PDB file of N, CA and C in Angstrom:
ATOM      1  N   MET A1115     -15.953  -3.363   4.817  1.00  0.00           N
ATOM      2  CA  MET A1115     -15.468  -2.718   3.106  1.00  0.00           C
ATOM      3  C   MET A1115     -14.450  -3.084   3.232  1.00  0.00           C
ATOM      4  N   LYS A1116     -13.292  -3.655   2.642  1.00  0.00           N
ATOM      5  CA  LYS A1116     -12.226  -4.191   2.284  1.00  0.00           C
ATOM      6  C   LYS A1116     -11.749  -3.094   0.918  1.00  0.00           C
ATOM      7  N   VAL A1117     -10.609  -2.495   1.511  1.00  0.00           N
ATOM      8  CA  VAL A1117     -10.012  -1.218   0.985  1.00  0.00           C
ATOM      9  C   VAL A1117      -8.732  -1.890   0.794  1.00  0.00           C
ATOM     10  N   PHE A1118      -7.743  -1.476  -0.693  1.00  0.00           N
ATOM     11  CA  PHE A1118      -7.013  -1.423  -0.840  1.00  0.00           C
ATOM     12  C   PHE A1118      -6.815  -0.220  -1.662  1.00  0.00           C
ATOM     13  N   ILE A1119      -5.675   0.704  -0.882  1.00  0.00           N
ATOM     14  CA  ILE A1119      -5.021   1.289  -1.679  1.00  0.00           C
ATOM     15  C   ILE A1119      -3.704   1.150  -2.267  1.00  0.00           C
ATOM     16  N   HIS A1120      -2.851   1.234  -3.523  1.00  0.00           N
ATOM     17  CA  HIS A1120      -1.907   1.076  -3.856  1.00  0.00           C
ATOM     18  C   HIS A1120      -1.034   2.359  -4.371  1.00  0.00           C
ATOM     19  N   ALA A1121       0.571   2.116  -4.693  1.00  0.00           N
ATOM     20  CA  ALA A1121       1.378   3.341  -5.828  1.00  0.00           C
ATOM     21  C   ALA A1121       2.460   2.703  -6.151  1.00  0.00           C
ATOM     22  N   ASP A1122       2.432   2.947  -7.374  1.00  0.00           N
ATOM     23  CA  ASP A1122       3.651   2.866  -8.078  1.00  0.00           C
ATOM     24  C   ASP A1122       5.416   2.873  -7.314  1.00  0.00           C
ATOM     25  N   MET A1123       5.786   2.013  -7.097  1.00  0.00           N
ATOM     26  CA  MET A1123       7.542   1.799  -6.855  1.00  0.00           C
ATOM     27  C   MET A1123       8.248   3.769  -6.693  1.00  0.00           C
ATOM     28  N   GLN A1124       8.002   4.506  -7.528  1.00  0.00           N
ATOM     29  CA  GLN A1124       8.598   5.643  -7.020  1.00  0.00           C
ATOM     30  C   GLN A1124       7.579   6.508  -6.902  1.00  0.00           C
ATOM     31  N   TYR A1125       6.720   6.719  -7.186  1.00  0.00           N
ATOM     32  CA  TYR A1125       6.203   7.346  -5.561  1.00  0.00           C
ATOM     33  C   TYR A1125       6.007   6.588  -4.775  1.00  0.00           C
ATOM     34  N   ARG A1126       6.065   5.611  -4.208  1.00  0.00           N
ATOM     35  CA  ARG A1126       5.893   5.560  -2.953  1.00  0.00           C
ATOM     36  C   ARG A1126       7.224   5.354  -2.138  1.00  0.00           C
ATOM     37  N   ALA A1127       8.291   5.404  -2.813  1.00  0.00           N
ATOM     38  CA  ALA A1127      10.072   5.630  -2.436  1.00  0.00           C
ATOM     39  C   ALA A1127       9.953   7.229  -1.981  1.00  0.00           C
ATOM     40  N   GLU A1128       9.931   7.663  -3.418  1.00  0.00           N
ATOM     41  CA  GLU A1128       9.683   9.291  -3.110  1.00  0.00           C
ATOM     42  C   GLU A1128       9.090  10.100  -1.907  1.00  0.00           C
ATOM     43  N   ARG A1129       7.800   8.898  -1.885  1.00  0.00           N
ATOM     44  CA  ARG A1129       7.034   9.676  -0.113  1.00  0.00           C
ATOM     45  C   ARG A1129       7.298   9.187   0.720  1.00  0.00           C
ATOM     46  N   ILE A1130       7.872   8.012   1.164  1.00  0.00           N
ATOM     47  CA  ILE A1130       8.923   7.676   2.130  1.00  0.00           C
ATOM     48  C   ILE A1130       9.903   8.558   3.151  1.00  0.00           C
ATOM     49  N   VAL A1131      10.684   8.865   1.422  1.00  0.00           N
ATOM     50  CA  VAL A1131      11.908   9.549   1.838  1.00  0.00           C
ATOM     51  C   VAL A1131      11.419  11.032   2.593  1.00  0.00           C
ATOM     52  N   LYS A1132      10.703  11.775   2.142  1.00  0.00           N
ATOM     53  CA  LYS A1132      10.278  12.686   2.374  1.00  0.00           C
ATOM     54  C   LYS A1132       9.308  12.827   3.881  1.00  0.00           C
ATOM     55  N   ILE A1133       8.954  11.364   4.013  1.00  0.00           N
ATOM     56  CA  ILE A1133       8.250  12.014   5.149  1.00  0.00           C
ATOM     57  C   ILE A1133       9.466  11.376   6.631  1.00  0.00           C
ATOM     58  N   TYR A1134      10.489   9.950   5.865  1.00  0.00           N
ATOM     59  CA  TYR A1134      11.040   9.489   6.806  1.00  0.00           C
ATOM     60  C   TYR A1134      12.535  10.173   6.892  1.00  0.00           C
ATOM     61  N   GLY A1135      12.498  10.729   5.522  1.00  0.00           N
ATOM     62  CA  GLY A1135      14.006  10.828   5.500  1.00  0.00           C
ATOM     63  C   GLY A1135      14.606   9.887   4.940  1.00  0.00           C
ATOM     64  N   GLU A1136      16.507  10.092   5.024  1.00  0.00           N
ATOM     65  CA  GLU A1136      17.297   9.723   3.800  1.00  0.00           C
ATOM     66  C   GLU A1136      17.650   8.246   5.162  1.00  0.00           C
ATOM     67  N   ARG A1137      17.607   6.839   4.870  1.00  0.00           N
ATOM     68  CA  ARG A1137      18.196   5.799   5.930  1.00  0.00           C
ATOM     69  C   ARG A1137      19.022   5.774   5.000  1.00  0.00           C
ATOM     70  N   GLU A1138      20.342   4.440   5.669  1.00  0.00           N
ATOM     71  CA  GLU A1138      21.228   3.241   4.884  1.00  0.00           C
ATOM     72  C   GLU A1138      20.792   2.529   3.438  1.00  0.00           C
ATOM     73  N   GLN A1139      19.375   2.341   3.741  1.00  0.00           N
ATOM     74  CA  GLN A1139      18.614   1.477   3.415  1.00  0.00           C
ATOM     75  C   GLN A1139      18.020   1.985   1.881  1.00  0.00           C
ATOM     76  N   SER A1140      18.052   2.018   0.565  1.00  0.00           N
ATOM     77  CA  SER A1140      16.989   2.634  -0.595  1.00  0.00           C
ATOM     78  C   SER A1140      16.219   2.245  -0.161  1.00  0.00           C
ATOM     79  N   PRO A1141      14.998   3.872  -0.126  1.00  0.00           N
ATOM     80  CA  PRO A1141      13.958   3.264  -0.362  1.00  0.00           C
ATOM     81  C   PRO A1141      12.778   1.830  -0.479  1.00  0.00           C
ATOM     82  N   GLU A1142      13.277   1.268  -2.461  1.00  0.00           N
ATOM     83  CA  GLU A1142      12.703   0.596  -3.511  1.00  0.00           C
ATOM     84  C   GLU A1142      13.075  -0.548  -2.060  1.00  0.00           C
ATOM     85  N   ASP A1143      14.271  -0.534  -1.447  1.00  0.00           N
ATOM     86  CA  ASP A1143      14.586  -1.899  -0.678  1.00  0.00           C
ATOM     87  C   ASP A1143      13.993  -2.228   0.271  1.00  0.00           C
ATOM     88  N   ARG A1144      13.676  -0.765   1.065  1.00  0.00           N
ATOM     89  CA  ARG A1144      12.952  -0.909   2.598  1.00  0.00           C
ATOM     90  C   ARG A1144      11.307  -1.094   2.138  1.00  0.00           C
ATOM     91  N   LEU A1145      10.751  -0.605   0.552  1.00  0.00           N
ATOM     92  CA  LEU A1145       9.621  -1.123   0.350  1.00  0.00           C
ATOM     93  C   LEU A1145       9.441  -2.679  -0.208  1.00  0.00           C
ATOM     94  N   ARG A1146      10.051  -3.233  -1.024  1.00  0.00           N
ATOM     95  CA  ARG A1146       9.951  -4.534  -1.152  1.00  0.00           C
ATOM     96  C   ARG A1146       9.507  -4.882   0.198  1.00  0.00           C
ATOM     97  N   ASP A1147      11.266  -5.119   1.043  1.00  0.00           N
ATOM     98  CA  ASP A1147      10.916  -5.748   2.099  1.00  0.00           C
ATOM     99  C   ASP A1147       9.944  -6.014   3.306  1.00  0.00           C
ATOM    100  N   LYS A1148       9.436  -3.928   3.200  1.00  0.00           N
ATOM    101  CA  LYS A1148       7.790  -4.597   3.916  1.00  0.00           C
ATOM    102  C   LYS A1148       6.814  -4.764   2.976  1.00  0.00           C
ATOM    103  N   ASP A1149       6.275  -4.866   1.804  1.00  0.00           N
ATOM    104  CA  ASP A1149       5.344  -5.450   0.476  1.00  0.00           C
ATOM    105  C   ASP A1149       5.439  -6.994   1.392  1.00  0.00           C
ATOM    106  N   LYS A1150       6.373  -7.281   0.871  1.00  0.00           N
ATOM    107  CA  LYS A1150       6.814  -9.049   1.260  1.00  0.00           C
ATOM    108  C   LYS A1150       6.116  -9.315   2.750  1.00  0.00           C
ATOM    109  N   ARG A1151       6.888  -8.449   3.899  1.00  0.00           N
ATOM    110  CA  ARG A1151       6.338  -8.930   5.081  1.00  0.00           C
ATOM    111  C   ARG A1151       4.411  -8.896   4.661  1.00  0.00           C
ATOM    112  N   GLN A1152       4.064  -7.979   4.634  1.00  0.00           N
ATOM    113  CA  GLN A1152       2.695  -7.458   5.295  1.00  0.00           C
ATOM    114  C   GLN A1152       1.702  -8.178   3.608  1.00  0.00           C
ATOM    115  N   ALA A1153       2.437  -9.083   2.630  1.00  0.00           N
ATOM    116  CA  ALA A1153       1.952 -10.327   2.261  1.00  0.00           C
ATOM    117  C   ALA A1153       1.970 -11.378   2.835  1.00  0.00           C
ATOM    118  N   THR A1154       2.548 -11.715   3.216  1.00  0.00           N
ATOM    119  CA  THR A1154       3.354 -12.897   4.427  1.00  0.00           C
ATOM    120  C   THR A1154       1.695 -12.770   5.258  1.00  0.00           C
ATOM    121  N   TYR A1155       2.227 -11.850   6.460  1.00  0.00           N
ATOM    122  CA  TYR A1155       1.047 -11.687   7.333  1.00  0.00           C
ATOM    123  C   TYR A1155      -0.298 -12.145   7.124  1.00  0.00           C
ATOM    124  N   HIS A1156      -0.926 -11.333   5.363  1.00  0.00           N
ATOM    125  CA  HIS A1156      -2.262 -11.226   5.140  1.00  0.00           C
ATOM    126  C   HIS A1156      -2.395 -12.705   4.454  1.00  0.00           C
ATOM    127  N   ARG A1157      -1.540 -13.481   3.856  1.00  0.00           N
ATOM    128  CA  ARG A1157      -1.907 -14.239   3.640  1.00  0.00           C
ATOM    129  C   ARG A1157      -1.909 -15.751   4.698  1.00  0.00           C
ATOM    130  N   PHE A1158      -0.988 -15.582   5.734  1.00  0.00           N
ATOM    131  CA  PHE A1158      -1.672 -15.723   7.075  1.00  0.00           C
ATOM    132  C   PHE A1158      -2.854 -15.724   7.625  1.00  0.00           C
ATOM    133  N   TYR A1159      -3.291 -14.833   8.098  1.00  0.00           N
ATOM    134  CA  TYR A1159      -4.028 -14.641   8.651  1.00  0.00           C
ATOM    135  C   TYR A1159      -5.779 -14.357   7.351  1.00  0.00           C
ATOM    136  N   THR A1160      -5.415 -14.557   6.256  1.00  0.00           N
ATOM    137  CA  THR A1160      -6.597 -14.500   5.038  1.00  0.00           C
ATOM    138  C   THR A1160      -6.879 -15.360   4.174  1.00  0.00           C
ATOM    139  N   ASN A1161      -5.317 -16.437   4.272  1.00  0.00           N
ATOM    140  CA  ASN A1161      -5.405 -16.815   3.098  1.00  0.00           C
ATOM    141  C   ASN A1161      -5.393 -17.288   2.180  1.00  0.00           C
ATOM    142  N   MET A1162      -5.592 -15.466   1.780  1.00  0.00           N
ATOM    143  CA  MET A1162      -5.724 -14.461   0.410  1.00  0.00           C
ATOM    144  C   MET A1162      -4.451 -13.813  -0.259  1.00  0.00           C
ATOM    145  N   LYS A1163      -4.285 -13.823  -1.694  1.00  0.00           N
ATOM    146  CA  LYS A1163      -3.024 -13.124  -1.786  1.00  0.00           C
ATOM    147  C   LYS A1163      -3.276 -12.037  -1.981  1.00  0.00           C
ATOM    148  N   TRP A1164      -2.274 -10.872  -0.759  1.00  0.00           N
ATOM    149  CA  TRP A1164      -2.231  -9.410  -0.614  1.00  0.00           C
ATOM    150  C   TRP A1164      -2.072  -8.647  -1.995  1.00  0.00           C
ATOM    151  N   GLY A1165      -3.337  -7.683  -2.395  1.00  0.00           N
ATOM    152  CA  GLY A1165      -3.292  -6.479  -3.448  1.00  0.00           C
ATOM    153  C   GLY A1165      -3.761  -6.690  -4.205  1.00  0.00           C
ATOM    154  N   ARG A1166      -4.431  -8.442  -4.662  1.00  0.00           N
ATOM    155  CA  ARG A1166      -5.188  -8.938  -5.659  1.00  0.00           C
ATOM    156  C   ARG A1166      -6.109  -8.066  -5.481  1.00  0.00           C
ATOM    157  N   ALA A1167      -6.855  -7.365  -7.232  1.00  0.00           N
ATOM    158  CA  ALA A1167      -8.294  -6.317  -6.694  1.00  0.00           C
ATOM    159  C   ALA A1167      -9.200  -7.199  -6.378  1.00  0.00           C
ATOM    160  N   GLN A1168      -9.239  -8.582  -6.865  1.00  0.00           N
ATOM    161  CA  GLN A1168     -10.717  -9.988  -6.613  1.00  0.00           C
ATOM    162  C   GLN A1168     -11.325  -9.523  -5.083  1.00  0.00           C
ATOM    163  N   ASN A1169      -9.933  -9.424  -4.442  1.00  0.00           N
ATOM    164  CA  ASN A1169     -10.369  -9.528  -2.899  1.00  0.00           C
ATOM    165  C   ASN A1169     -10.759  -8.468  -1.890  1.00  0.00           C
ATOM    166  N   TYR A1170     -10.949  -7.582  -2.883  1.00  0.00           N
ATOM    167  CA  TYR A1170     -11.069  -6.087  -2.405  1.00  0.00           C
ATOM    168  C   TYR A1170     -12.450  -5.636  -2.726  1.00  0.00           C
ATOM    169  N   HIS A1171     -13.435  -4.619  -2.155  1.00  0.00           N
ATOM    170  CA  HIS A1171     -14.347  -4.162  -2.645  1.00  0.00           C
ATOM    171  C   HIS A1171     -13.712  -3.031  -3.359  1.00  0.00           C
ATOM    172  N   LEU A1172     -12.764  -2.083  -3.301  1.00  0.00           N
ATOM    173  CA  LEU A1172     -12.754  -0.960  -3.760  1.00  0.00           C
ATOM    174  C   LEU A1172     -10.944  -0.837  -3.832  1.00  0.00           C
ATOM    175  N   THR A1173     -10.047  -0.686  -4.787  1.00  0.00           N
ATOM    176  CA  THR A1173      -8.798  -0.176  -4.742  1.00  0.00           C
ATOM    177  C   THR A1173      -8.696   0.762  -5.669  1.00  0.00           C
ATOM    178  N   LEU A1174      -7.699   1.673  -5.195  1.00  0.00           N
ATOM    179  CA  LEU A1174      -7.045   3.027  -5.440  1.00  0.00           C
ATOM    180  C   LEU A1174      -6.078   3.020  -5.283  1.00  0.00           C
ATOM    181  N   ASP A1175      -5.144   3.677  -6.470  1.00  0.00           N
ATOM    182  CA  ASP A1175      -4.121   4.415  -6.873  1.00  0.00           C
ATOM    183  C   ASP A1175      -3.934   5.521  -6.378  1.00  0.00           C
ATOM    184  N   SER A1176      -3.141   5.699  -5.500  1.00  0.00           N
ATOM    185  CA  SER A1176      -2.846   6.495  -4.339  1.00  0.00           C
ATOM    186  C   SER A1176      -1.407   7.791  -5.190  1.00  0.00           C
ATOM    187  N   GLY A1177      -1.498   7.454  -6.161  1.00  0.00           N
ATOM    188  CA  GLY A1177      -0.054   8.127  -7.078  1.00  0.00           C
ATOM    189  C   GLY A1177      -0.956   8.749  -7.727  1.00  0.00           C
ATOM    190  N   VAL A1178      -1.754   8.505  -7.999  1.00  0.00           N
ATOM    191  CA  VAL A1178      -2.853   9.616  -8.631  1.00  0.00           C
ATOM    192  C   VAL A1178      -3.779  11.079  -8.495  1.00  0.00           C
ATOM    193  N   PRO A1179      -4.178  10.107  -7.641  1.00  0.00           N
ATOM    194  CA  PRO A1179      -5.349  11.742  -6.474  1.00  0.00           C
ATOM    195  C   PRO A1179      -4.243  11.985  -5.252  1.00  0.00           C
ATOM    196  N   GLY A1180      -3.395  11.233  -4.746  1.00  0.00           N
ATOM    197  CA  GLY A1180      -2.981  11.201  -3.542  1.00  0.00           C
ATOM    198  C   GLY A1180      -3.613  10.474  -2.561  1.00  0.00           C
ATOM    199  N   ILE A1181      -2.710  10.744  -1.447  1.00  0.00           N
ATOM    200  CA  ILE A1181      -3.775  10.116  -0.286  1.00  0.00           C
ATOM    201  C   ILE A1181      -4.786  10.322   0.673  1.00  0.00           C
ATOM    202  N   ASP A1182      -4.649  12.162   0.690  1.00  0.00           N
ATOM    203  CA  ASP A1182      -5.937  12.564   1.117  1.00  0.00           C
ATOM    204  C   ASP A1182      -7.145  12.326   0.232  1.00  0.00           C
ATOM    205  N   LYS A1183      -6.695  12.745  -0.612  1.00  0.00           N
ATOM    206  CA  LYS A1183      -7.726  12.405  -1.965  1.00  0.00           C
ATOM    207  C   LYS A1183      -8.835  11.093  -1.613  1.00  0.00           C
ATOM    208  N   CYS A1184      -7.373  10.205  -1.763  1.00  0.00           N
ATOM    209  CA  CYS A1184      -8.103   8.782  -1.653  1.00  0.00           C
ATOM    210  C   CYS A1184      -8.899   8.228  -0.123  1.00  0.00           C
ATOM    211  N   VAL A1185      -8.674   9.203   0.602  1.00  0.00           N
ATOM    212  CA  VAL A1185      -9.738   8.991   1.869  1.00  0.00           C
ATOM    213  C   VAL A1185     -10.348   9.689   2.260  1.00  0.00           C
ATOM    214  N   GLU A1186     -11.097  10.879   1.182  1.00  0.00           N
ATOM    215  CA  GLU A1186     -12.152  11.856   0.838  1.00  0.00           C
ATOM    216  C   GLU A1186     -13.028  11.187  -0.004  1.00  0.00           C
ATOM    217  N   LEU A1187     -12.477  10.734  -1.027  1.00  0.00           N
ATOM    218  CA  LEU A1187     -13.516   9.616  -1.927  1.00  0.00           C
ATOM    219  C   LEU A1187     -13.919   8.498  -0.694  1.00  0.00           C
ATOM    220  N   ILE A1188     -12.650   7.553  -0.356  1.00  0.00           N
ATOM    221  CA  ILE A1188     -14.142   6.527   0.396  1.00  0.00           C
ATOM    222  C   ILE A1188     -14.827   6.920   1.466  1.00  0.00           C
ATOM    223  N   ALA A1189     -14.456   7.799   2.372  1.00  0.00           N
ATOM    224  CA  ALA A1189     -15.233   8.652   3.180  1.00  0.00           C
ATOM    225  C   ALA A1189     -16.446   9.468   2.294  1.00  0.00           C
ATOM    226  N   GLU A1190     -16.944   9.957   1.496  1.00  0.00           N
ATOM    227  CA  GLU A1190     -17.802  10.457   0.636  1.00  0.00           C
ATOM    228  C   GLU A1190     -18.565   9.250   0.579  1.00  0.00           C
ATOM    229  N   ARG A1191     -18.381   7.947  -0.377  1.00  0.00           N
ATOM    230  CA  ARG A1191     -19.141   6.936  -0.702  1.00  0.00           C
ATOM    231  C   ARG A1191     -19.517   5.559   0.061  1.00  0.00           C
ATOM    232  N   PHE A1192     -18.520   5.974   1.224  1.00  0.00           N
ATOM    233  CA  PHE A1192     -18.957   4.424   2.272  1.00  0.00           C
ATOM    234  C   PHE A1192     -18.945   4.975   3.865  1.00  0.00           C
TER     235      PHE A1192
END
């Protein structure tokens, strides 16, 4: 089962500041850098574009129900 969990930039930025605290680099810059590295890694090993819905069986926006609820939804269905 291929699952992709995503959220908008604002939700993700607030979450990493809450979890990891403030850093020199802005949270948005950190996320863009991480996303770029993840996309490169994913394309190298799968030859598919990271984050494209058609490459996954299920995609969820964690900004709406939250990460814990996403985990529950996945666990109860699959």
